[in-house]
Short mmCIF file of C-alpha atoms and ligand atoms in Angstrom, two decimals:
data_model
loop_
_atom_site.label_atom_id
_atom_site.label_comp_id
_atom_site.label_asym_id
_atom_site.label_seq_id
_atom_site.Cartn_x
_atom_site.Cartn_y
_atom_site.Cartn_z
CA UNK F 153 96.53 2.45 22.54
CA UNK F 154 96.51 -1.22 21.66
CA UNK F 155 97.62 -2.29 18.14
CA UNK F 156 94.03 -2.03 16.58
CA UNK F 157 93.49 1.35 17.95
CA UNK F 158 96.45 2.08 16.15
CA UNK F 159 96.05 0.49 13.30
CA UNK F 160 92.49 1.61 12.97
CA UNK F 161 93.90 5.51 13.74
CA UNK F 162 96.37 5.38 10.74
CA UNK F 163 93.85 3.40 8.79
CA UNK F 164 91.15 6.42 8.97
CA UNK F 165 93.56 9.04 8.54
CA UNK F 166 94.49 7.48 5.42
CA UNK F 167 90.89 7.50 4.17
CA UNK F 168 90.66 11.40 5.52
CA UNK F 169 93.74 12.24 3.31
CA UNK F 170 93.18 10.50 1.01
CA UNK F 171 89.42 11.86 0.91
CA UNK F 172 90.62 15.54 1.37
CA UNK F 173 92.75 15.05 -1.76
CA UNK F 174 90.23 14.90 -4.08
CA UNK F 175 87.41 16.63 -1.88
CA UNK F 176 88.72 20.11 -0.13
CA UNK F 177 87.36 21.95 2.67
CA UNK F 178 87.76 18.79 5.91
CA UNK F 179 84.62 18.68 7.74
CA UNK F 180 86.56 20.34 10.74
CA UNK F 181 86.88 23.29 8.60
CA UNK F 182 83.48 23.43 7.55
CA UNK F 183 81.64 26.47 8.94
CA UNK F 184 78.77 24.93 10.90
CA UNK F 185 81.60 23.01 12.72
CA UNK F 186 83.20 26.15 13.72
CA UNK F 187 79.96 27.62 14.66
CA UNK F 188 79.35 24.28 16.87
CA UNK F 189 82.98 23.83 18.21
CA UNK F 190 82.96 27.49 19.08
CA UNK F 191 79.29 26.98 21.01
CA UNK F 192 80.70 24.19 22.79
CA UNK F 193 83.67 25.99 23.76
CA UNK F 194 82.10 29.32 24.98
CA UNK F 195 79.64 27.36 27.24
CA UNK F 196 82.80 26.21 28.67
CA UNK F 197 84.13 29.26 28.98
CA UNK F 198 80.78 30.84 30.82
CA UNK F 199 81.32 27.69 33.46
CA UNK F 200 78.53 25.62 32.32
CA UNK F 201 79.90 22.77 31.68
CA UNK F 202 81.59 21.01 34.97
CA UNK F 203 83.06 17.70 34.09
CA UNK F 204 81.23 16.34 31.22
CA UNK F 205 77.90 18.40 31.89
CA UNK F 206 75.73 19.19 29.08
CA UNK F 207 75.66 18.73 25.23
CA UNK F 208 74.48 19.68 21.95
CA UNK F 209 73.05 19.18 18.28
CA UNK F 210 73.13 20.76 14.94
CA UNK F 211 70.84 19.63 12.55
CA UNK F 212 72.58 19.54 9.33
CA UNK F 213 70.95 21.59 5.69
CA UNK F 214 71.47 19.90 2.45
CA UNK F 215 74.59 21.76 1.80
CA UNK F 216 76.04 20.83 4.82
CA UNK F 217 75.72 17.57 4.02
CA UNK F 218 76.76 17.97 0.65
CA UNK F 219 80.17 19.80 2.01
CA UNK F 220 81.22 16.61 4.11
CA UNK F 221 79.85 13.27 2.42
CA UNK F 222 82.84 12.95 0.82
CA UNK F 223 84.70 12.22 4.40
CA UNK F 224 81.88 10.33 5.70
CA UNK F 225 83.24 6.58 7.04
CA UNK F 226 83.28 4.57 4.01
CA UNK F 227 81.81 1.47 6.63
CA UNK F 228 79.08 3.20 9.41
CA UNK F 229 78.18 2.14 12.59
CA UNK F 230 75.20 -0.33 12.23
CA UNK F 231 71.90 0.82 12.46
CA UNK F 232 71.26 1.86 16.75
CA UNK F 233 67.07 1.47 16.95
CA UNK F 234 65.51 4.83 18.74
CA UNK F 235 63.21 4.51 21.45
CA UNK F 236 60.76 6.79 19.72
CA UNK F 237 60.54 7.85 16.14
CA UNK F 238 61.80 10.83 14.45
CA UNK F 239 59.63 10.78 10.77
CA UNK F 240 60.25 14.09 10.06
CA UNK F 241 64.29 13.97 10.49
CA UNK F 242 63.78 10.94 8.37
CA UNK F 243 67.27 10.78 6.34
CA UNK F 244 68.42 13.94 8.29
CA UNK F 245 72.36 14.46 10.03
CA UNK F 246 73.11 15.89 13.10
CA UNK F 247 75.98 16.98 14.40
CA UNK F 248 76.34 16.31 18.32
CA UNK F 249 79.05 15.90 21.35
CA UNK F 250 79.91 12.65 22.04
CA UNK F 251 78.52 10.60 25.32
CA UNK F 252 81.06 11.72 28.43
CA UNK F 253 82.72 13.93 26.49
CA UNK F 254 83.83 17.71 28.22
CA UNK F 255 82.72 20.71 26.55
CA UNK F 256 86.56 21.79 27.28
CA UNK F 257 87.94 19.50 25.14
CA UNK F 258 85.56 19.79 21.94
CA UNK F 259 88.45 22.40 20.30
CA UNK F 260 91.23 20.58 20.76
CA UNK F 261 89.68 17.55 19.43
CA UNK F 262 86.78 17.51 17.48
CA UNK F 263 87.02 14.35 15.24
CA UNK F 264 86.92 12.96 18.61
CA UNK F 265 84.06 14.77 20.79
CA UNK F 266 81.91 15.25 18.71
CA UNK F 267 80.56 13.09 15.60
CA UNK F 268 77.79 13.23 12.87
CA UNK F 269 74.87 10.69 13.17
CA UNK F 270 72.75 10.31 10.34
CA UNK F 271 68.83 8.68 10.33
CA UNK F 272 67.35 5.80 8.38
CA UNK F 273 65.10 6.57 5.63
CA UNK F 274 62.13 6.41 8.21
CA UNK F 275 63.93 8.25 11.21
CA UNK F 276 63.60 5.11 13.74
CA UNK F 277 67.38 4.24 13.68
CA UNK F 278 70.93 6.35 13.43
CA UNK F 279 74.39 5.12 12.73
CA UNK F 280 77.58 7.13 12.98
CA UNK F 281 78.94 8.48 9.35
CA UNK F 282 81.73 10.62 11.38
CA UNK F 283 84.09 11.38 14.03
CA UNK F 284 83.77 10.24 17.39
CA UNK F 285 86.84 8.61 17.32
CA UNK F 286 88.38 5.65 19.97
CA UNK F 287 85.11 4.40 20.37
CA UNK F 288 82.53 7.86 21.09
CA UNK F 289 79.24 7.38 20.75
CA UNK F 290 76.58 10.45 20.60
CA UNK F 291 75.04 12.40 23.62
CA UNK F 292 73.37 10.31 26.59
CA UNK F 293 70.81 12.87 26.01
CA UNK F 294 70.18 11.91 22.08
CA UNK F 295 66.28 11.26 22.84
CA UNK F 296 65.62 14.30 24.17
CA UNK F 297 67.74 16.07 21.40
CA UNK F 298 65.71 14.25 18.28
CA UNK F 299 62.17 15.03 20.25
CA UNK F 300 62.85 18.70 20.56
CA UNK F 301 64.42 18.76 17.29
CA UNK F 302 60.98 17.08 16.31
CA UNK F 303 58.82 19.13 17.41
CA UNK F 304 61.23 22.88 16.79
CA UNK F 305 61.67 21.99 12.94
CA UNK F 306 57.81 21.78 12.67
CA UNK F 307 57.34 24.64 14.92
CA UNK F 308 59.44 27.29 13.20
CA UNK F 309 59.01 25.41 9.30
CA UNK F 310 62.57 24.33 9.27
CA UNK F 311 64.54 27.70 10.26
CA UNK F 312 65.71 25.80 14.28
CA UNK F 313 68.81 23.73 13.70
CA UNK F 314 70.65 24.29 16.76
CA UNK F 315 69.72 22.57 20.09
CA UNK F 316 72.00 23.37 23.26
CA UNK F 317 71.75 22.07 26.55
CA UNK F 318 74.03 23.26 29.83
CA UNK F 319 73.97 23.49 33.33
CA UNK F 320 74.46 27.21 34.12
CA UNK F 321 74.16 27.43 38.04
CA UNK F 322 71.89 30.70 38.23
CA UNK F 323 69.58 28.60 36.55
CA UNK F 324 69.83 25.40 38.40
CA UNK F 325 69.31 27.36 41.25
CA UNK F 326 66.58 29.76 40.53
CA UNK F 327 65.03 25.80 40.35
CA UNK F 328 65.62 24.94 43.36
CA UNK F 329 63.70 27.53 44.86
CA UNK F 330 61.04 28.64 42.25
CA UNK F 331 58.24 25.96 41.69
CA UNK F 332 58.80 23.96 38.15
CA UNK F 333 55.97 26.22 36.55
CA UNK F 334 56.35 27.50 33.12
CA UNK F 335 54.49 30.43 34.06
CA UNK F 336 55.86 31.40 37.74
CA UNK F 337 59.79 31.07 36.29
CA UNK F 338 59.11 33.40 33.14
CA UNK F 339 57.33 36.07 35.03
CA UNK F 340 60.67 35.66 37.22
CA UNK F 341 62.83 36.46 34.68
CA UNK F 342 60.94 38.88 32.26
CA UNK F 343 60.40 41.18 35.67
CA UNK F 344 64.24 40.59 36.67
CA UNK F 345 65.73 42.16 33.64
CA UNK F 346 64.16 44.49 30.42
CA UNK F 347 66.39 42.59 27.76
CA UNK F 348 64.39 38.46 28.94
CA UNK F 349 61.38 39.01 27.42
CA UNK F 350 63.44 40.15 23.94
CA UNK F 351 65.22 36.77 24.62
CA UNK F 352 62.42 34.79 25.14
CA UNK F 353 59.20 36.32 24.13
CA UNK F 354 57.36 32.87 24.62
CA UNK F 355 58.81 32.43 27.75
CA UNK F 356 60.75 29.17 29.06
CA UNK F 357 59.09 26.00 29.61
CA UNK F 358 59.69 24.34 33.03
CA UNK F 359 59.83 20.81 34.01
CA UNK F 360 60.30 19.02 37.41
CA UNK F 361 63.36 16.87 38.52
CA UNK F 362 63.45 13.85 36.39
CA UNK F 363 66.10 11.24 35.56
CA UNK F 364 68.35 12.44 32.92
CA UNK F 365 69.27 10.55 29.46
CA UNK F 366 65.68 8.40 29.30
CA UNK F 367 62.80 8.84 27.15
CA UNK F 368 60.01 10.13 29.56
CA UNK F 369 62.45 13.43 29.88
CA UNK F 370 62.36 13.73 27.08
CA UNK F 371 58.96 13.61 25.78
CA UNK F 372 58.26 16.03 28.54
CA UNK F 373 61.11 18.59 26.84
CA UNK F 374 59.54 17.93 23.43
CA UNK F 375 56.04 18.90 25.03
CA UNK F 376 57.26 22.34 26.70
CA UNK F 377 59.65 23.51 23.45
CA UNK F 378 56.67 23.14 20.96
CA UNK F 379 56.03 26.79 21.47
CA UNK F 380 59.21 27.93 23.58
CA UNK F 381 62.80 28.34 22.74
CA UNK F 382 63.76 27.18 26.54
CA UNK F 383 62.82 24.84 28.65
CA UNK F 384 64.70 24.34 32.46
CA UNK F 385 65.20 21.56 33.59
CA UNK F 386 64.66 21.53 37.79
CA UNK F 387 68.15 20.80 39.89
CA UNK F 388 69.72 20.21 36.57
CA UNK F 389 70.00 22.68 33.72
CA UNK F 390 68.31 24.14 30.38
CA UNK F 391 67.60 23.26 26.62
CA UNK F 392 67.79 26.65 24.21
CA UNK F 393 67.20 26.13 20.52
CA UNK F 394 67.98 28.47 17.49
CA UNK F 395 67.84 28.92 13.78
CA UNK F 396 72.02 29.61 15.05
CA UNK F 397 74.86 29.25 16.89
CA UNK F 398 74.57 32.65 18.15
CA UNK F 399 70.48 31.96 18.59
CA UNK F 400 70.64 28.92 20.93
CA UNK F 401 73.94 30.23 23.12
CA UNK F 402 71.88 33.63 23.35
CA UNK F 403 69.35 32.54 24.54
CA UNK F 404 71.36 30.45 27.12
CA UNK F 405 72.90 33.51 28.10
CA UNK F 406 69.97 36.12 28.98
CA UNK F 407 68.48 33.27 30.53
CA UNK F 408 71.33 32.70 32.73
CA UNK F 409 71.98 36.16 33.13
CA UNK F 410 68.12 37.61 34.45
CA UNK F 411 68.31 34.11 36.95
CA UNK F 412 71.70 35.13 38.36
CA UNK F 413 70.11 39.38 38.59
CA UNK F 414 66.70 37.54 40.33
CA UNK F 415 69.04 35.61 42.78
CA UNK F 416 71.56 38.69 43.29
CA UNK F 417 68.21 41.01 43.70
CA UNK F 418 66.55 38.64 46.12
CA UNK F 419 69.83 38.41 48.73
CA UNK F 420 70.36 42.38 48.70
CA UNK F 421 66.96 42.87 48.88
CA UNK F 422 66.62 40.61 52.12
CA UNK F 423 70.17 41.91 53.34
CA UNK F 424 68.04 45.69 53.37
CA UNK F 425 64.59 44.23 54.79
CA UNK F 426 63.25 45.67 51.16
CA UNK F 427 61.07 44.36 48.70
CA UNK F 428 62.81 43.97 45.26
CA UNK F 429 61.41 46.20 42.58
CA UNK F 430 59.93 44.31 39.36
CA UNK F 431 59.14 45.50 35.60
CA UNK F 432 55.41 45.73 35.78
CA UNK F 433 53.48 44.12 33.64
CA UNK F 434 51.99 47.10 31.71
CA UNK F 435 55.99 47.74 31.09
CA UNK F 436 56.55 44.04 29.79
CA UNK F 437 53.59 44.92 27.06
CA UNK F 438 55.03 47.82 26.65
CA UNK F 439 58.57 46.06 25.56
CA UNK F 440 56.41 43.75 23.29
CA UNK F 441 54.71 46.41 21.58
CA UNK F 442 57.39 48.91 21.07
CA UNK F 443 59.84 45.21 19.92
CA UNK F 444 56.58 44.07 18.08
CA UNK F 445 57.65 40.49 20.03
CA UNK F 446 54.67 38.01 19.54
CA UNK F 447 54.43 37.21 23.13
CA UNK F 448 52.83 34.40 25.54
CA UNK F 449 50.34 36.78 26.60
CA UNK F 450 48.97 33.98 29.21
CA UNK F 451 52.22 34.60 31.02
CA UNK F 452 50.54 38.25 31.99
CA UNK F 453 48.14 39.08 34.65
O1 2HA Y 1559 75.66 15.46 29.39
O2 2HA Y 1559 74.30 17.04 31.09
O3 2HA Y 1559 72.04 15.84 31.20
C1 2HA Y 1559 75.31 15.24 30.44
C2 2HA Y 1559 74.49 15.96 30.84
C3 2HA Y 1559 73.39 15.03 30.79
ZN1 ZN Y 1560 72.54 17.73 31.76
#
């Protein structure tokens, strides 16, 4: 670490301590940051985040912002323009994992591995207002996250706040053998285990392989998530949206588990020379009726 890094760190710490003295709960201690850190750690423990794989963002509520604005940097970063503006997110703040950061390190040092960005008054640029210590920047998938936040905020009338991207093995494996077709993938998952249609009643989107981090995959993801809380990226992973960390994590977990059951079923059935037994369409309709699920009917025969 060079002189300027240490000097900056001492300065940051001094500012943070001084601010803490007047305004109470540090950013790391806020409930939404704790929930975010737990999401990252849970995903790491599940084995969904090899190396720097995966990322997450959370759209702060006005109360969240109020609780930590006094800890924001006195001098935020300069504004960085977005390739596609997000007018319905104008002025909002997002907690995000840092580009290149490892999910396994988030819990040890949140202020380095995550940070808060604020969008400008037109939703066309962002700047860092907290965290990303040591020169970090938000995740390379920020375009996908923000575009998905845009559509999920509208679709859920402001309820959805969490977007979670992970690389669960069974989801990736499923996408390596099934075509990138939302109906085919959704039917495979729904029919593999009862809980899946309850977790994702609108099914899952399915995109073909694309270069990650770009605007093209961001647009396609946002389009696929207008009416759904999950979208699989072939040969890559999945995006899950939720009102809470539990919801986003639970969606990822349920889809990954259904993918695992689908895969294991096929392997064993092939070894035995039998056909897999699946939940029939009438059974899926009955689950939807029993649990009052607003399912996507077009997924059924
Ligand atoms: O953050 O998962 O898609 C690394 C990635 C890119
Ligand atoms: Zn990824």
